[in-house]
Amino acid sequence: MRPFGYVSAPDVATAVRVVSTEPNAKFLGGGTNLVDLMREGVERPDTLVDVTGLPLTAIEELPGGGVRIGALVRNARLAADPLIRSRYPVLSRALLSGASAQLRNVATVGGNLVQRTRCPYFYDHASACNKREPGAGCDAIGGVNRNHAVLGASEHCIATHPSDMAVALAALDAVVELESVRGTRRVPLLDLHRLPGETPHVETVLTADELITAVELPHLPVAAASHYRKVRDRASYAFALVSVAAALHVREGVVTDVRLALGGVAAKPWRAHQAERVLLGAEATEEVFLRAADAELAAATGLPDNTFKIELARRTIVATLQELLTDGSAA
Amino acid sequence: MTTAPARPDAPPTGTSGPYVGAPVDRVDGVVKTTGAARFAAEHPYPGLAHAALVHATIPRGRVTWIDSAAALAVDGVLAVITHENAPAMRPVKTQSVLDLSTLVPGSTVNHLASDEVHWDGQPVAVVVAESRQIALHAASLVRATYRELPSTVDFATEKRNALPQKKSVVDPGRAAKGDAEAALSTAAVAVDHLYTTPVHHHNALELHTTTAVWDGDRLTVHEPTQGIDWTRKHLAHRFGVPVENVRVIAPFVGGAFGGKWHVWAGTLLTVLAARVVGRPVRLVLTREGVYRTVGGRSPSEQRVALGADADGTLTALIHTSVTQVGRVGGGPEPATGLSRYAYAAENVLVEQKQIALDLVPNTYMRAPGEAIGSFALESAIDELAHELGVDPIELRMRNEPERDPIDGRRFSHRKLREVYALGAERFGWAGRSLRPRSTRDGRWLVGTGVATAFHPANLFPANVTVRISADGGVLVRCGLHEMGMGAATAQAQIAADALGVPIESVRVEHGDSTLPAAPAASGSTQTASIASSLLAACEKLKRSALALARGSADSPLRGAKPAEVQARDGGLHAARGGETYAAILARAGRSSLDAAVGAERGFAAVAGQVRFMSKFLLDRRRWVRAASGAQFCEVRVDAHTGEVRVTRWVGAFDVGTVINAKTVASQLRGGIVMGIGMALSEATVVDPRTGRIVNPGLAEYHVPVHADVPPIEIHCLGDPDPTMPAGVLGAGEVGITGVAAAIANAVHHATGRRVRDLPVTLDDLL
Ligand SMILES: Cc1cc2nc3c(=O)[nH]c(=O)nc-3n(C[C@H](O)[C@H](O)[C@H](O)COP(=O)(O)OP(=O)(O)OC[C@H]3O[C@@H](n4cnc5c(N)ncnc54)[C@H](O)[C@@H]3O)c2cc1C
Ligand code: SF4
């Protein structure tokens, strides 16, 4: 690993100031992604500003019924939080389906949101990768790409975003709070990540010196009946091939409210707006669920290794909605 | 424990005492669980330096320029060794059966002797520094440019150019009886399919690690190796020093599975680096470094064609394979081996072909040949059973051979009928529907599958000494390999029973080339091979003790004949009474008694080798010896997503004598877990364009996690093989065989889908 400087930030103001003034500085959360990438020589910061000592570890109920989650809450704690478990079970389940118990004990909410892709060529300095080295080319296209994107990819990059938590947050209309020397701003989670286009190395709308301080969940009654379904070859400790975060409310056989997001299919957590449009107000039947899935996936395209994901996503959407419907929680 | 009737030439089985067969705790359990056991990377040395490798990033060509300046500029870097400044090692010797250590080089490349690159990942430089962190960082700063030469790296496209494998003493590569193709074409029912398996890696928990210490021209190496003696001889040769000057130490090996059988680049380069910097040097490969410099299991394409009468009697069995070797090393993968013995087909053809690629040479991995061969053969048998509408166990039993189907040799211990009966009973096989897709439980399609496990049993010569001391303590000395399987524990049990002493008084010294040489731990041969010599040594020791006692007027053993004497209660006993070894030694004024089996060097050692080879060949002509088993499993397949989960496992095995009920079960269970990985998730992915391994690490190479492993029930017949020392057939590898087929068969039963390409993943089932 390249030598680097280390600063433990005592407060938010110091953290954002150091990162904005030191050249090539980065925030360090649990380090489960950043340190790995530094070992591989993919991330090469000169200074790490450790933010795990910042007082951003609360999970608080908001006046309107929403919840505010500090950016330094560890994944394991968030998953176990009673408020989260009862009001947003999809989030709890998404977290618990991610990584391993050891990693979840360390990983932070902020770090989880901006963790980087698991594309193997991105990790391998001997390969061509536009994300690592803009303009170098993309070895995944025409190479090994079973885990890659089928939605929103470009000819420059077909990587996926690996986070499970973010998929649940995408379904829940979460808002991310950012802090920098220029002040505070709030960004809807759905706008946080960017599709690759011609600049796959630019992954989020965050500027390099912006710190995620919190994530806010709105009051969302439909989320009480929500589920996260993660599909993978290995039963645990594997990234999603496809995942579905869904919340569903049905009255008298008709969908009255719904949230749907997909993971493992795109460079960002993919909110399934098209599918939601088909579902809302329609009858809650398998046929409608299928129609909704097809509407969302109409634009999907695959490569030889990953085309199966389109059919897999379709089936997983339907199965997850069915499950919410039949276990009675959606009623 | 049951005992089979002895045959005239049966060696002593030594299985009558209280320890053999019991679930004795591991003798190394406490040091391992408390962290006191020192592994190869844990031996401190003053002035220890650390090394890191720089790997080539092209499959074939020449290094045109290598720049060490940036690395050398890093504080704490001691040396950057490249082909431009490396001292020469001697080239590898040509392989010869008269010197088995010639088989251990992982590749024929003389590392850093030239600018040639033979595979992506080959080391092109070694950086030595004050710490591992510095070495790794500096290694990342070494820049190389290459002139690339044409290469062939893609097994899938090259396999059609495969050539028949060369015949060797151990593996003829081809066997035939009758005209199998003709019989197939006229068979009433036939199946004829291709099966493929990918590259696999061992992924031992302990990374490959070498600590090398030169003292003048004497060399000490701490190395987790499966072959201490051959590693030592090989290093002596490569570095031009007498064998006596090299000491290889490996008391504990943190898993190996075949990956530590050969001597790979890292070991040689650490020894080289220690010479260059004049200090002890340690290299702990990164996990990526293991993938790039240590071979894995060859991929395969296998054809299995079976023809049968309408009643299921096999008339034709064809099993052919294509596997790969490296252009600079590696060896045949005997994928069709088990098909020679599996079924009583009238016409048989087995044939192995191979192709040489510009990749890191392949190597042995748990049950080489049988692990992947059993996937193809046992899937095909299931396919035939399905075609015939016959229960797959019934089909196997109808074709169970009485003798070697090809050349009529006798089986020393063919117990497949028994293991199937036992397994079927424990699993609850009876009443299973033959119809695929007949059981559903909510979202899960449920299926069950079965397959035969099979692994040949062999023996190698082992040298052992046993000492009994005046205090009654017993010391067994043997350079055996303790890789986690409980090897030392098994020998302690055998010695305790043979000498009739409590196991607590037996100490086994192992894992050091200063000890009497043991064979490499491979082919599931270690326990039987060492038991053979150990039992002989214990016999000698008892005779010497008796010789001391019987001549003495005061001994209750006075005049006793060896045949009337029993070893028990810490001594020898005859009709008129007995006494302890301690008493015998005390009376004779001796501090200890020693017995040795096997010669370390000189004429006697060569003679021993020749004697062994002739017995080996004679035995092979007389017997087919093998451990076997029946693997039963239940799988559940998600009806929507195709996810496969294994939910139940019963394995019934014939491993001959069970020396230790606990460690044998662990070995078999471990094999099954590894087989589950092979069936459902494990694959080393090689980029077909570049020959570069794409997933060189545990994050992307998926071994099973706990959630993938169901409770595994193990049953053993426990019946000694009358032709093997202590009746042991070996339990290290048979456990993985048949597993992938049992799972693929169960997946077919659950879903109606037949998957012939490993791993079976959900995209195959959508
Ligand atoms: C083997 C393995 C398996 C895994 N499996 C899964 C899985 O199945 N599902 C899944 O979702 N995840 C998985 N993960 C990823 C894991 O969830 C992430 O590594 C983790 O969430 C990152 O959080 P962290 O706090 O450790 O981030 P760090 O590694 O500390 O940081 C990651 C990035 O976030 C930035 N950062 C950190 N905090 C902030 C902040 N407050 N504001 C702005 N930027 C910040 C850092 O600068 C860095 O760029 C796995 C990881 C590993 C190693
Ligand atoms: S898919 Fe994206 S991350 Fe992967 S190699 Fe291509 S550019 Fe790099």
Coordinates of C-alpha atoms in Angstrom, one line a residue, chain B residues 155 165 170-174 195-198 297-304 317-324 331-342 349-354 362-378 454-456 678 737-738:
Chain B
F155 CA -9.2 -23.9 -23.1
Q165 CA -1.8 -38.1 -23.1
V170 CA 1.0 -44.4 -12.8
D171 CA -1.5 -43.5 -15.4
P172 CA -1.7 -45.3 -18.8
G173 CA -4.1 -42.7 -20.1
R174 CA -6.0 -45.1 -22.1
Y195 CA -19.6 -32.4 -19.5
T196 CA -17.4 -29.6 -18.6
T197 CA -15.6 -28.4 -15.4
P198 CA -13.7 -25.2 -14.9
R297 CA -7.1 -28.0 -11.1
S298 CA -7.2 -28.4 -14.8
P299 CA -10.5 -27.6 -16.6
S300 CA -12.0 -30.4 -18.5
E301 CA -14.3 -31.4 -21.2
Q302 CA -15.5 -35.0 -20.9
R303 CA -17.6 -37.2 -23.0
V304 CA -19.4 -40.0 -21.4
L317 CA -19.0 -47.4 -21.5
I318 CA -17.0 -44.6 -23.1
H319 CA -15.3 -41.9 -21.0
T320 CA -12.9 -39.6 -22.7
S321 CA -11.5 -36.4 -21.4
V322 CA -9.6 -33.3 -22.5
T323 CA -7.7 -31.4 -19.8
Q324 CA -4.9 -28.8 -19.9
G331 CA 0.7 -33.0 -15.6
P332 CA -2.2 -35.2 -16.7
E333 CA -5.5 -35.0 -14.8
P334 CA -6.7 -38.6 -14.7
A335 CA -10.3 -37.8 -15.2
T336 CA -11.3 -41.1 -16.7
G337 CA -9.5 -43.2 -14.1
L338 CA -12.5 -44.3 -12.1
S339 CA -14.4 -45.4 -15.3
R340 CA -12.0 -48.3 -15.6
Y341 CA -13.4 -49.8 -12.4
A342 CA -16.9 -48.4 -12.0
L349 CA -13.1 -47.2 -23.8
V350 CA -11.4 -44.7 -21.6
E351 CA -9.0 -42.2 -23.0
Q352 CA -7.4 -39.0 -21.9
K353 CA -6.2 -36.2 -24.1
Q354 CA -4.6 -32.9 -23.2
N362 CA -1.9 -27.1 -13.5
T363 CA -1.4 -29.2 -10.4
Y364 CA -3.1 -31.8 -8.1
M365 CA -6.2 -30.8 -6.3
R366 CA -8.1 -33.0 -3.9
A367 CA -8.9 -36.2 -5.7
P368 CA -7.3 -35.3 -9.0
G369 CA -9.1 -37.1 -11.8
E370 CA -11.8 -38.6 -9.7
A371 CA -13.3 -35.3 -8.4
I372 CA -14.2 -34.1 -11.9
G373 CA -14.4 -37.5 -13.6
S374 CA -17.0 -38.7 -11.1
F375 CA -19.1 -35.7 -12.0
A376 CA -19.3 -36.7 -15.7
L377 CA -19.6 -40.5 -15.2
E378 CA -22.1 -40.3 -12.3
F454 CA -14.4 -43.6 -5.5
H455 CA -10.7 -43.0 -4.8
P456 CA -7.8 -45.4 -5.4
M678 CA -17.3 -27.4 -6.9
T737 CA -15.8 -37.5 -5.3
G738 CA -19.3 -38.0 -6.5

